[in-house]
Short mmCIF file of C-alpha atoms in Angstrom, two decimals:
data_model
loop_
_atom_site.label_atom_id
_atom_site.label_comp_id
_atom_site.label_asym_id
_atom_site.label_seq_id
_atom_site.Cartn_x
_atom_site.Cartn_y
_atom_site.Cartn_z
CA MET A 1448 59.36 -137.20 82.89
CA ALA A 1449 58.94 -136.73 79.14
CA HIS A 1450 55.34 -137.41 78.12
CA VAL A 1451 53.85 -139.25 75.23
CA ALA A 1452 50.80 -137.03 74.72
CA GLY A 1453 47.70 -138.60 73.22
CA VAL A 1454 44.86 -136.48 71.86
CA LEU A 1455 41.25 -137.59 71.54
CA HIS A 1456 40.23 -136.80 68.80
CA CYS A 1457 41.22 -134.99 65.59
CA GLY A 1458 38.27 -132.64 65.23
CA GLN A 1459 39.04 -129.03 64.42
CA MET A 1460 39.96 -128.14 67.99
CA GLY A 1461 41.59 -131.48 68.80
CA ALA A 1462 43.84 -131.39 65.76
CA ALA A 1463 44.86 -127.80 66.51
CA VAL A 1464 45.78 -128.67 70.10
CA ALA A 1465 47.63 -131.76 68.88
CA ALA A 1466 49.65 -129.54 66.54
CA VAL A 1467 50.49 -127.23 69.45
CA LEU A 1468 51.71 -130.25 71.43
CA ARG A 1469 53.78 -131.32 68.46
CA GLY A 1470 55.43 -127.89 68.45
CA ILE A 1471 56.21 -128.29 72.14
CA SER A 1472 57.71 -131.73 71.50
CA GLU A 1473 59.92 -130.32 68.75
CA ALA A 1474 61.25 -127.57 71.02
CA HIS A 1475 61.16 -129.43 74.34
CA PRO A 1476 61.53 -133.19 73.82
CA ASP A 1477 62.49 -133.50 77.48
CA VAL A 1478 58.91 -132.50 78.36
CA VAL A 1479 56.87 -134.00 75.49
CA LYS A 1480 58.70 -136.62 73.47
CA ASP A 1481 55.87 -137.67 71.15
CA VAL A 1482 52.29 -136.78 70.18
CA ILE A 1483 49.91 -139.53 69.08
CA VAL A 1484 46.31 -139.90 67.90
CA THR A 1485 44.18 -142.76 66.67
CA LEU A 1486 41.93 -142.63 63.63
CA GLU A 1487 40.06 -145.80 64.47
CA GLY A 1488 36.46 -145.22 63.42
CA ARG A 1489 37.22 -141.62 62.45
CA SER A 1490 36.32 -139.76 59.25
CA GLU A 1491 38.48 -138.91 56.27
CA ALA A 1492 38.40 -135.28 57.45
CA SER A 1493 39.98 -136.38 60.75
CA ARG A 1494 42.65 -138.23 58.80
CA GLU A 1495 43.43 -135.10 56.79
CA ARG A 1496 43.65 -133.00 59.94
CA ALA A 1497 45.97 -135.49 61.60
CA THR A 1498 48.22 -135.41 58.53
CA ALA A 1499 48.22 -131.61 58.53
CA ALA A 1500 49.10 -131.55 62.23
CA GLY A 1501 52.00 -133.93 61.60
CA VAL A 1502 51.28 -136.15 64.60
CA ARG A 1503 51.91 -139.89 64.80
CA VAL A 1504 48.90 -142.13 64.18
CA VAL A 1505 48.49 -145.37 66.11
CA ALA A 1506 46.19 -148.15 65.02
CA SER A 1507 43.60 -148.19 67.80
CA LEU A 1508 42.37 -146.67 71.03
CA ASP A 1509 43.94 -149.64 72.80
CA ASP A 1510 47.36 -148.74 71.36
CA LEU A 1511 46.84 -145.08 72.26
CA CYS A 1512 46.01 -145.91 75.87
CA LYS A 1513 49.00 -148.22 76.19
CA GLU A 1514 51.52 -145.74 74.77
CA ALA A 1515 50.32 -142.43 76.15
CA THR A 1516 51.30 -141.14 79.57
CA MET A 1517 49.07 -138.10 79.17
CA LEU A 1518 45.69 -137.91 77.42
CA VAL A 1519 43.88 -134.75 76.36
CA SER A 1520 40.18 -135.31 75.60
CA ILE A 1521 38.51 -132.86 73.16
CA VAL A 1522 35.34 -134.47 71.82
CA PRO A 1523 31.68 -133.45 71.42
CA PRO A 1524 30.27 -132.93 74.95
CA ALA A 1525 27.77 -135.78 74.66
CA HIS A 1526 30.67 -138.23 74.18
CA ALA A 1527 32.97 -136.97 76.95
CA MET A 1528 31.87 -139.51 79.54
CA ASP A 1529 31.89 -142.47 77.14
CA VAL A 1530 35.38 -141.59 75.88
CA ALA A 1531 36.70 -141.39 79.46
CA LYS A 1532 35.20 -144.79 80.34
CA ALA A 1533 36.60 -146.31 77.14
CA CYS A 1534 40.11 -145.12 78.00
CA ILE A 1535 39.86 -146.75 81.42
CA ALA A 1536 38.54 -149.96 79.83
CA HIS A 1537 41.59 -150.01 77.54
CA GLY A 1538 43.96 -149.80 80.49
CA PHE A 1539 44.95 -146.13 80.62
CA ARG A 1540 46.36 -145.18 84.02
CA GLY A 1541 48.15 -141.89 83.41
CA LEU A 1542 47.35 -138.16 83.44
CA TYR A 1543 43.92 -137.42 81.96
CA CYS A 1544 42.96 -133.84 81.10
CA ASP A 1545 39.36 -133.38 80.04
CA MET A 1546 39.04 -130.20 77.94
CA ASN A 1547 35.46 -130.77 76.84
CA ALA A 1548 32.61 -128.26 76.98
CA VAL A 1549 30.78 -129.92 79.85
CA ALA A 1550 29.14 -128.84 83.08
CA SER A 1551 31.12 -128.98 86.31
CA THR A 1552 28.97 -131.90 87.48
CA THR A 1553 29.97 -133.92 84.40
CA SER A 1554 33.63 -133.08 84.91
CA ARG A 1555 33.46 -134.18 88.55
CA GLN A 1556 31.86 -137.47 87.51
CA ILE A 1557 34.67 -138.08 85.01
CA GLY A 1558 37.17 -137.13 87.72
CA ARG A 1559 35.76 -139.71 90.14
CA ILE A 1560 36.05 -142.42 87.47
CA MET A 1561 39.68 -141.47 86.84
CA HIS A 1562 40.61 -141.31 90.52
CA GLU A 1563 38.94 -144.68 91.21
CA ASN A 1564 41.20 -146.18 88.53
CA GLU A 1565 44.46 -144.62 89.75
CA CYS A 1566 44.62 -141.84 87.13
CA VAL A 1567 45.57 -138.23 87.72
CA TYR A 1568 42.69 -136.02 86.63
CA VAL A 1569 42.78 -132.39 85.51
CA ASP A 1570 39.65 -130.38 84.75
CA GLY A 1571 40.28 -128.25 81.66
CA ALA A 1572 38.66 -126.15 78.97
CA VAL A 1573 39.63 -124.26 75.81
CA LEU A 1574 38.18 -120.76 75.60
CA GLY A 1575 38.30 -119.24 72.12
CA PRO A 1576 38.91 -120.54 68.59
CA PRO A 1577 41.35 -123.35 67.70
CA PRO A 1578 44.95 -122.26 68.31
CA ARG A 1579 47.18 -121.50 65.35
CA SER A 1580 50.65 -122.96 65.01
CA GLN A 1581 53.36 -123.31 62.41
CA TYR A 1582 52.43 -126.97 62.10
CA TYR A 1583 48.68 -126.73 61.59
CA ASP A 1584 47.81 -123.26 60.25
CA GLN A 1585 47.92 -123.94 56.54
CA GLN A 1586 46.84 -120.39 55.65
CA GLN A 1587 49.29 -118.31 57.67
CA SER A 1588 50.13 -116.08 54.72
CA GLN A 1589 46.42 -115.32 54.37
CA GLN A 1590 45.67 -114.55 58.02
CA SER A 1591 43.23 -111.72 58.47
CA SER A 1592 44.17 -108.68 60.50
CA ALA A 1593 41.69 -109.78 63.15
CA ASP A 1594 43.41 -113.17 63.38
CA GLN A 1595 46.81 -111.55 63.61
CA GLU A 1596 45.73 -109.23 66.41
CA ARG A 1597 43.62 -111.59 68.50
CA LYS A 1598 45.00 -113.14 71.66
CA PRO A 1599 45.67 -116.88 71.60
CA PRO A 1600 42.93 -119.07 73.09
CA LEU A 1601 43.02 -119.72 76.82
CA ILE A 1602 43.47 -123.18 78.28
CA ALA A 1603 41.79 -123.00 81.68
CA LEU A 1604 42.75 -125.62 84.25
CA ALA A 1605 41.38 -126.54 87.68
CA GLY A 1606 41.97 -129.13 90.38
CA LYS A 1607 44.77 -130.17 92.72
CA ASP A 1608 46.96 -131.74 90.01
CA THR A 1609 47.16 -129.04 87.34
CA GLY A 1610 50.92 -128.52 87.59
CA GLU A 1611 52.06 -130.95 84.91
CA VAL A 1612 49.52 -129.83 82.28
CA GLU A 1613 50.28 -126.19 83.07
CA ARG A 1614 54.01 -126.89 82.70
CA VAL A 1615 53.49 -128.42 79.25
CA PHE A 1616 51.30 -125.71 77.74
CA ALA A 1617 53.31 -122.88 79.29
CA LEU A 1618 56.09 -123.80 76.84
CA THR A 1619 54.24 -122.34 73.82
CA ASP A 1620 52.93 -118.95 72.72
CA ALA A 1621 50.17 -120.61 70.69
CA VAL A 1622 47.92 -120.75 73.76
CA ARG A 1623 47.59 -119.00 77.07
CA VAL A 1624 47.27 -121.21 80.15
CA LYS A 1625 45.76 -120.31 83.50
CA VAL A 1626 44.80 -122.23 86.62
CA VAL A 1627 41.39 -120.81 87.53
CA GLY A 1628 40.87 -122.72 90.76
CA GLY A 1629 41.81 -125.66 92.91
CA ARG A 1630 38.45 -127.40 92.68
CA ILE A 1631 37.54 -129.82 89.90
CA GLY A 1632 34.77 -128.33 87.81
CA GLN A 1633 35.89 -124.71 87.97
CA ALA A 1634 37.56 -124.82 84.54
CA SER A 1635 34.46 -126.45 83.06
CA SER A 1636 32.30 -123.74 84.66
CA MET A 1637 34.58 -121.13 83.12
CA LYS A 1638 33.83 -122.68 79.73
CA MET A 1639 30.10 -122.75 80.40
CA CYS A 1640 30.03 -119.07 81.34
CA TYR A 1641 32.17 -118.12 78.36
CA ALA A 1642 30.06 -120.14 75.91
CA ALA A 1643 26.82 -118.81 77.39
CA TYR A 1644 27.87 -115.42 76.10
CA THR A 1645 29.39 -116.45 72.75
CA LYS A 1646 27.22 -119.34 71.58
CA GLY A 1647 24.20 -118.30 73.64
CA VAL A 1648 24.06 -114.83 72.11
CA SER A 1649 24.61 -116.32 68.62
CA ALA A 1650 21.59 -118.58 69.13
CA LEU A 1651 19.52 -115.60 70.28
CA MET A 1652 20.49 -113.58 67.20
CA LEU A 1653 19.53 -116.46 64.90
CA ASN A 1654 16.20 -116.81 66.67
CA ILE A 1655 15.56 -113.08 66.21
CA ALA A 1656 16.36 -113.39 62.50
CA ALA A 1657 13.91 -116.28 62.14
CA LEU A 1658 11.14 -114.30 63.83
CA ALA A 1659 11.86 -111.24 61.67
CA THR A 1660 11.71 -113.44 58.58
CA ALA A 1661 8.44 -115.04 59.64
CA GLU A 1662 6.86 -111.61 60.14
CA ASP A 1663 8.51 -110.10 57.01
CA ILE A 1664 10.18 -107.27 58.92
CA GLY A 1665 13.81 -108.24 58.30
CA ALA A 1666 14.69 -105.20 56.17
CA SER A 1667 12.99 -102.78 58.59
CA LEU A 1668 14.72 -104.36 61.58
CA ALA A 1669 18.12 -104.22 59.87
CA GLU A 1670 17.56 -100.56 59.01
CA GLU A 1671 16.63 -99.67 62.58
CA TRP A 1672 19.56 -101.64 63.97
CA GLY A 1673 21.80 -99.61 61.70
CA GLU A 1674 20.35 -96.41 63.18
CA SER A 1675 20.20 -97.25 66.88
CA GLN A 1676 22.08 -100.54 67.50
CA PRO A 1677 25.02 -100.52 65.05
CA GLU A 1678 26.65 -103.54 66.67
CA ALA A 1679 23.58 -105.78 66.20
CA MET A 1680 23.76 -106.52 62.47
CA PRO A 1681 27.49 -107.38 62.52
CA ARG A 1682 26.78 -109.67 65.49
CA LEU A 1683 24.04 -111.43 63.54
CA MET A 1684 26.24 -111.80 60.47
CA ARG A 1685 29.05 -113.31 62.54
CA ALA A 1686 26.56 -115.85 63.88
CA VAL A 1687 25.25 -116.65 60.38
CA ASN A 1688 28.74 -116.97 58.88
CA SER A 1689 30.36 -119.07 61.58
CA THR A 1690 27.67 -121.03 63.42
CA PRO A 1691 25.47 -123.21 61.14
CA SER A 1692 28.21 -125.59 59.97
CA LYS A 1693 29.14 -126.28 63.62
CA ALA A 1694 25.66 -126.26 65.14
CA TRP A 1695 25.53 -130.07 65.33
CA ARG A 1696 28.22 -129.89 68.04
CA PHE A 1697 26.60 -127.09 70.02
CA GLU A 1698 23.32 -128.72 70.99
CA GLY A 1699 25.03 -130.99 73.52
CA GLU A 1700 27.11 -128.11 74.85
CA MET A 1701 23.97 -126.05 75.43
CA MET A 1702 22.35 -128.91 77.35
CA GLU A 1703 25.49 -129.18 79.51
CA MET A 1704 25.14 -125.44 80.08
CA ALA A 1705 21.53 -125.91 81.15
CA SER A 1706 22.68 -128.54 83.66
CA ALA A 1707 25.30 -126.13 85.00
CA PHE A 1708 22.65 -123.49 85.70
CA GLN A 1709 20.14 -126.01 87.08
CA TYR A 1710 22.70 -127.34 89.58
CA HIS A 1711 22.63 -123.93 91.28
CA ASP A 1712 18.86 -123.44 90.82
CA LEU A 1713 19.45 -120.73 88.23
CA ALA A 1714 17.29 -120.09 85.19
CA SER A 1715 18.26 -122.52 82.44
CA GLY A 1716 15.49 -122.10 79.89
CA PHE A 1717 17.53 -119.90 77.57
CA ALA A 1718 20.28 -122.54 77.40
CA GLU A 1719 17.67 -125.15 76.51
CA GLY A 1720 16.27 -122.73 73.94
CA ALA A 1721 19.75 -122.30 72.44
CA ALA A 1722 20.03 -126.09 72.24
CA HIS A 1723 16.75 -126.14 70.31
CA VAL A 1724 18.08 -123.49 67.91
CA TYR A 1725 21.22 -125.49 67.21
CA HIS A 1726 19.27 -128.71 66.85
CA SER A 1727 17.07 -127.07 64.21
CA ILE A 1728 20.07 -126.11 62.03
CA ALA A 1729 22.26 -129.15 62.68
CA GLY A 1730 21.66 -130.21 59.06
CA PHE A 1731 24.09 -127.55 57.87
CA LYS A 1732 27.00 -129.76 58.97
CA GLY A 1733 29.54 -129.92 56.17
CA ARG A 1734 28.66 -126.53 54.71
CA ALA A 1735 31.53 -124.09 54.36
CA PRO A 1736 31.60 -121.07 56.71
CA GLY A 1737 29.96 -118.15 54.93
CA ASP A 1738 28.08 -120.44 52.53
CA VAL A 1739 24.76 -120.06 54.38
CA ASP A 1740 22.75 -116.84 54.46
CA VAL A 1741 20.26 -115.35 56.91
CA ALA A 1742 17.24 -116.36 54.88
CA GLU A 1743 18.34 -119.99 54.57
CA VAL A 1744 18.99 -120.30 58.31
CA ALA A 1745 15.67 -118.68 59.11
CA ARG A 1746 13.77 -120.99 56.71
CA ARG A 1747 15.38 -124.04 58.29
CA MET A 1748 14.53 -122.87 61.81
CA LEU A 1749 10.94 -122.14 60.82
CA GLY A 1750 10.57 -125.48 59.06
CA TRP A 1751 9.62 -123.82 55.79
CA ASP A 1752 12.10 -125.77 53.68
CA GLU A 1753 10.74 -129.08 54.92
CA ALA A 1754 7.18 -127.92 54.27
CA LEU A 1755 8.09 -126.94 50.72
CA GLY A 1756 10.08 -130.12 50.11
CA LEU A 1757 13.31 -128.20 49.49
CA ASN A 1758 16.71 -129.83 49.85
CA THR A 1759 18.72 -127.21 51.74
CA GLY A 1760 21.68 -129.47 52.35
CA SER A 1761 22.96 -129.25 48.80
CA GLY A 1762 25.76 -126.86 49.63
CA ASP A 1763 24.49 -124.17 47.25
CA GLY A 1764 24.29 -121.06 49.36
CA GLY A 1765 23.16 -118.71 46.61
CA ASN A 1766 22.95 -118.06 42.89
CA GLY A 1767 25.46 -119.07 40.27
CA GLY A 1768 28.70 -121.06 40.45
CA ASP A 1769 30.17 -122.83 43.43
CA GLY A 1770 32.09 -119.87 44.75
CA ASP A 1771 35.43 -121.61 45.30
CA GLY A 1772 37.16 -120.36 42.18
CA ASP A 1773 35.55 -122.81 39.75
CA VAL A 1774 34.01 -120.71 36.99
CA GLY A 1775 31.64 -123.45 35.86
CA GLY A 1776 27.94 -122.73 36.07
CA ASP A 1777 24.95 -124.97 36.61
CA ALA A 1778 24.17 -125.59 32.94
CA SER A 1779 20.98 -123.56 33.42
CA GLY A 1780 21.02 -122.08 29.93
CA LYS A 1781 20.67 -118.60 31.44
CA PRO A 1782 22.81 -115.71 30.18
CA LYS A 1783 26.08 -115.53 32.08
CA VAL A 1784 27.38 -112.65 34.17
CA LEU A 1785 31.02 -112.70 35.25
CA CYS A 1786 31.35 -111.57 38.88
CA LEU A 1787 34.52 -109.84 40.08
CA HIS A 1788 34.99 -109.67 43.84
CA GLY A 1789 36.32 -106.79 45.90
CA TRP A 1790 39.84 -106.02 47.09
CA ARG A 1791 41.37 -108.79 49.17
CA THR A 1792 38.21 -110.89 49.35
CA SER A 1793 37.23 -113.96 47.31
CA ALA A 1794 34.69 -115.58 45.01
CA SER A 1795 32.99 -117.34 47.92
CA ILE A 1796 32.58 -114.04 49.77
CA MET A 1797 31.09 -112.40 46.69
CA LYS A 1798 28.73 -115.30 46.19
CA TYR A 1799 27.47 -114.66 49.70
CA GLN A 1800 27.23 -110.90 49.05
CA PHE A 1801 25.17 -111.52 45.89
CA ARG A 1802 22.81 -114.01 47.55
CA ASP A 1803 19.73 -111.78 47.03
CA PHE A 1804 20.48 -110.70 43.44
CA PRO A 1805 17.84 -111.61 40.83
CA ALA A 1806 18.09 -115.17 39.52
CA ASP A 1807 17.42 -114.27 35.86
CA VAL A 1808 21.09 -114.85 34.97
CA GLU A 1809 23.81 -117.31 35.89
CA TYR A 1810 26.32 -115.56 38.11
CA VAL A 1811 29.83 -116.94 37.62
CA PHE A 1812 32.13 -116.21 40.56
CA VAL A 1813 35.91 -116.42 40.20
CA ASP A 1814 38.83 -115.80 42.54
CA ALA A 1815 41.33 -113.20 41.34
CA CYS A 1816 44.61 -114.64 40.10
CA HIS A 1817 46.73 -112.87 42.74
CA PRO A 1818 46.77 -113.89 46.43
CA ALA A 1819 46.17 -110.92 48.71
CA SER A 1820 49.41 -109.05 49.32
CA GLY A 1821 48.28 -108.07 52.81
CA PRO A 1822 45.38 -108.37 55.27
CA PRO A 1823 41.87 -107.51 54.08
CA HIS A 1824 39.60 -104.76 55.35
CA GLY A 1825 38.67 -105.22 59.01
CA VAL A 1826 35.02 -106.03 58.24
CA VAL A 1827 36.05 -108.89 55.93
CA ALA A 1828 38.56 -110.12 58.50
CA ALA A 1829 35.89 -110.19 61.20
CA TYR A 1830 33.35 -112.25 59.25
CA PHE A 1831 35.17 -114.47 56.76
CA GLU A 1832 38.02 -116.97 56.61
CA PRO A 1833 40.98 -116.80 54.19
CA PRO A 1834 42.29 -117.27 51.56
CA PHE A 1835 41.80 -113.80 50.10
CA PHE A 1836 42.71 -112.44 46.65
CA GLU A 1837 43.15 -109.18 44.77
CA TRP A 1838 43.06 -108.07 41.14
CA TRP A 1839 46.04 -105.74 41.46
CA ASP A 1840 48.23 -103.88 43.92
CA LYS A 1841 49.62 -100.42 43.29
CA ASP A 1842 52.95 -98.70 43.76
CA ASP A 1843 53.78 -95.18 44.95
CA SER A 1844 53.06 -93.73 41.49
CA ASN A 1845 49.56 -95.34 41.51
CA ALA A 1846 50.61 -97.78 38.78
CA TYR A 1847 48.70 -101.06 39.06
CA THR A 1848 50.98 -104.07 39.49
CA GLY A 1849 49.48 -107.37 38.37
CA LEU A 1850 46.74 -105.82 36.23
CA ASP A 1851 48.05 -107.25 32.95
CA ALA A 1852 47.99 -110.76 34.38
CA SER A 1853 44.43 -110.22 35.63
CA LEU A 1854 43.26 -109.06 32.20
CA LYS A 1855 44.84 -112.10 30.52
CA TYR A 1856 43.25 -114.33 33.17
CA ILE A 1857 39.80 -112.87 32.45
CA ALA A 1858 40.31 -113.29 28.70
CA ASP A 1859 41.14 -116.95 29.31
CA ILE A 1860 37.98 -117.37 31.40
CA ASN A 1861 35.91 -115.79 28.64
CA ARG A 1862 37.36 -118.21 26.07
CA THR A 1863 36.70 -121.28 28.17
CA GLN A 1864 33.47 -120.32 29.96
CA GLY A 1865 31.99 -117.39 28.03
CA PRO A 1866 30.54 -115.58 26.39
CA PHE A 1867 29.38 -113.27 29.16
CA VAL A 1868 26.44 -111.00 28.51
CA GLY A 1869 27.26 -108.91 31.57
CA VAL A 1870 29.95 -108.14 34.10
CA ALA A 1871 29.37 -107.44 37.79
CA GLY A 1872 31.78 -106.14 40.38
CA PHE A 1873 32.13 -104.76 43.87
CA SER A 1874 34.72 -102.15 44.87
CA GLN A 1875 38.02 -103.11 43.22
CA GLY A 1876 36.11 -105.69 41.18
CA ALA A 1877 33.68 -102.96 40.08
CA ALA A 1878 36.61 -100.78 39.01
CA LEU A 1879 37.92 -103.71 36.99
CA ALA A 1880 34.47 -104.14 35.45
CA VAL A 1881 34.47 -100.46 34.46
CA LEU A 1882 37.89 -100.96 32.86
CA LEU A 1883 36.68 -104.00 30.93
CA CYS A 1884 33.73 -101.99 29.58
CA ALA A 1885 36.10 -99.19 28.56
CA MET A 1886 38.43 -101.64 26.80
CA MET A 1887 35.50 -103.13 24.89
CA GLN A 1888 34.34 -99.67 23.78
CA HIS A 1889 37.88 -98.69 22.77
CA ASP A 1890 38.67 -101.84 20.75
CA ARG A 1891 36.32 -104.81 20.82
CA THR A 1892 38.78 -107.03 18.92
CA THR A 1893 41.36 -106.94 21.74
CA ALA A 1894 39.04 -106.62 24.73
CA PRO A 1895 39.08 -109.47 27.29
CA LEU A 1896 35.26 -109.38 27.37
CA PRO A 1897 34.08 -108.31 23.89
CA ASP A 1898 30.39 -109.26 24.15
CA LEU A 1899 29.15 -107.26 27.15
CA LYS A 1900 25.64 -105.84 27.04
CA PHE A 1901 25.46 -104.38 30.56
CA ALA A 1902 27.34 -103.94 33.84
CA LEU A 1903 26.25 -104.32 37.49
CA LEU A 1904 28.49 -102.04 39.54
CA THR A 1905 28.48 -101.79 43.33
CA SER A 1906 30.68 -99.08 44.89
CA PRO A 1907 32.65 -98.58 41.65
CA PHE A 1908 35.48 -96.17 40.91
CA VAL A 1909 37.40 -95.22 37.81
CA PRO A 1910 40.79 -97.03 37.76
CA GLY A 1911 43.48 -94.55 38.66
CA ASP A 1912 46.51 -96.02 36.89
CA PRO A 1913 47.84 -93.14 34.72
CA SER A 1914 48.44 -95.52 31.80
CA LEU A 1915 44.68 -96.15 31.57
CA ALA A 1916 43.57 -92.52 31.38
CA HIS A 1917 43.12 -92.58 27.59
CA LEU A 1918 40.36 -95.18 27.94
CA PHE A 1919 38.16 -92.76 29.89
CA LYS A 1920 38.37 -89.62 27.75
CA ALA A 1921 34.96 -90.40 26.27
CA PRO A 1922 31.85 -91.44 28.27
CA LEU A 1923 31.15 -95.17 28.48
CA THR A 1924 27.88 -95.90 26.68
CA ILE A 1925 27.21 -99.37 28.12
CA PRO A 1926 24.01 -99.62 30.21
CA ALA A 1927 24.93 -99.95 33.88
CA PHE A 1928 23.20 -100.41 37.22
CA VAL A 1929 25.20 -98.58 39.88
CA SER A 1930 24.64 -98.68 43.63
CA PHE A 1931 26.63 -97.38 46.57
CA GLY A 1932 25.95 -96.32 50.15
CA GLU A 1933 25.16 -92.90 51.53
CA THR A 1934 28.02 -93.40 54.01
CA ASP A 1935 30.34 -95.27 51.62
CA TYR A 1936 33.88 -94.15 52.35
CA ILE A 1937 34.55 -93.94 48.59
CA LYS A 1938 31.25 -92.18 47.83
CA SER A 1939 32.98 -89.29 46.05
CA GLU A 1940 34.84 -91.74 43.79
CA CYS A 1941 31.57 -93.57 43.07
CA GLU A 1942 29.95 -90.28 42.09
CA ARG A 1943 32.87 -89.44 39.80
CA CYS A 1944 32.56 -92.87 38.18
CA VAL A 1945 28.83 -92.30 37.55
CA LYS A 1946 29.71 -89.20 35.52
CA SER A 1947 31.50 -91.51 33.06
CA LEU A 1948 28.37 -93.66 32.65
CA PRO A 1949 25.57 -91.60 31.04
CA ASN A 1950 23.39 -94.70 30.58
CA ALA A 1951 23.54 -95.76 34.22
CA GLN A 1952 20.65 -96.20 36.62
CA VAL A 1953 21.98 -95.08 39.99
CA LEU A 1954 20.60 -95.98 43.42
CA VAL A 1955 22.10 -94.74 46.69
CA HIS A 1956 21.17 -96.88 49.69
CA THR A 1957 21.38 -95.96 53.37
CA GLY A 1958 24.39 -98.16 54.11
CA GLY A 1959 28.11 -97.86 53.55
CA HIS A 1960 30.70 -99.68 51.46
CA GLU A 1961 28.65 -102.84 51.02
CA VAL A 1962 26.64 -104.91 48.55
CA PRO A 1963 22.89 -104.36 48.93
CA THR A 1964 20.74 -107.27 50.11
CA LYS A 1965 17.09 -107.73 51.02
CA TRP A 1966 18.13 -106.93 54.58
CA ASN A 1967 20.01 -103.69 53.98
CA GLY A 1968 18.81 -102.54 50.55
CA LYS A 1969 15.40 -103.96 49.71
CA GLY A 1970 14.58 -101.09 47.34
CA VAL A 1971 17.85 -101.53 45.47
CA ILE A 1972 17.25 -105.25 44.93
CA ALA A 1973 13.72 -104.61 43.63
CA ALA A 1974 14.98 -101.91 41.25
CA LEU A 1975 17.79 -104.17 40.05
CA ALA A 1976 15.32 -106.97 39.28
CA THR A 1977 13.26 -104.65 37.07
CA TRP A 1978 16.32 -103.16 35.37
CA LEU A 1979 17.88 -106.56 34.71
CA LYS A 1980 14.73 -107.88 33.03
CA GLN A 1981 14.76 -104.84 30.76
CA GLN A 1982 18.39 -105.37 29.79
CA LEU A 1983 17.88 -109.07 29.07
CA SER A 1984 14.86 -108.28 26.93
CA THR A 1985 16.89 -105.74 24.96
CA ALA A 1986 19.87 -108.07 24.64
CA SER A 1987 17.72 -110.90 23.24
#
């Protein structure tokens, strides 16, 4: 039979699975003829996701249960049982696949309710991130290399009646599907074990960061991790970048995990501890991924923000502008510094990178005017979501394509949001900052940024386009603060750039191609604070 597939509800995962089902219905209408959702009592965000997925919206849960022959439930774990009972109350009597992050005992309870009411029940779970599809992935052109290389998420199924659900999802490459056992609860247990590693370890890393913050050993710990446990800091940063905005959903999942361990008389305290961690940072719901830093998470977990009366739910994850391409500041009256992000990154990423920079100025973060022409560096791809941008690309002769448009774009920003007393940049953005300083020294009347008093340059290099060589025949006299890592893969280019800047203060930190923070470059941040005060005093 051809199914009318209903999905409960249009959260991030639910909408993505609904979009996959829509793709199946387009290609195989003899298997799935329609995909429906209801937005009754749902948020505007759910409405937007349903629109993006292109599925049909029915007025109510009652309509959904009457039309659908197959229901897929993907809701917060604490609501899984209530949603199942509600579907029965509204007359559903078809195939019900529960894909929620619940313990096997919860899945078996839901299965009994379904069987008692003449429904076919399938125990399911989604392992991995939301699936991508041509219908729902709105940023396909900006996919990171990690996204492009990763395997699709796994839909695990268990029970005696898995055949029909397996048949449906086997018709797409957007997910993998596997029957992991013939007993109801085995797919849910697969999810619990998988999440114990992913979300459980993330909670542990956040707890470690909070303790290190409380004892003021964060920088020392990060330095030692870099020496002896190089995978630890990236693991922490992945947790910080991806977890806080979703933590409100994870508390219930961790308690289900605790139940799963307790059922077999296994230690469950760490799952309960993880639930406590996620409960403590649930207030970050609504914040963008990457908009929260280590220090902010640690303060929230330690209760310091509440004790100080701080409002940490404002959405401001650092200094300066809002990081989404809007160059407006906060009307602070502070001198403005224009911040130019690195190659194939973004303003929001740079705002996160600059989170520990001194607050004596207003940092204005802008996206480059060119979308990234390819995937970003692997580190960026691992930690941050697209879209990504670049200031220029280059051809085989090392000529920079798109540079003229970027210079005009910056001149326009200066006219509407300047003047800027300083320019800051990282990597490609630092090279652009060096070029802007050279253009100002060469001819202030035509320079995009004619009023610069200083430059903050992290991992800079001298632009290599042959047509720009005349701008660097003489040393650049602007005061500059330059930092780069001892293991920076462009260290030699950074050192060559420094030779063009006789008035630069140069600090080499122990890291690589990265922006210094209080965690990985405490001495650099302290030196920058002193230097910046001196420059502002001179400029005034």
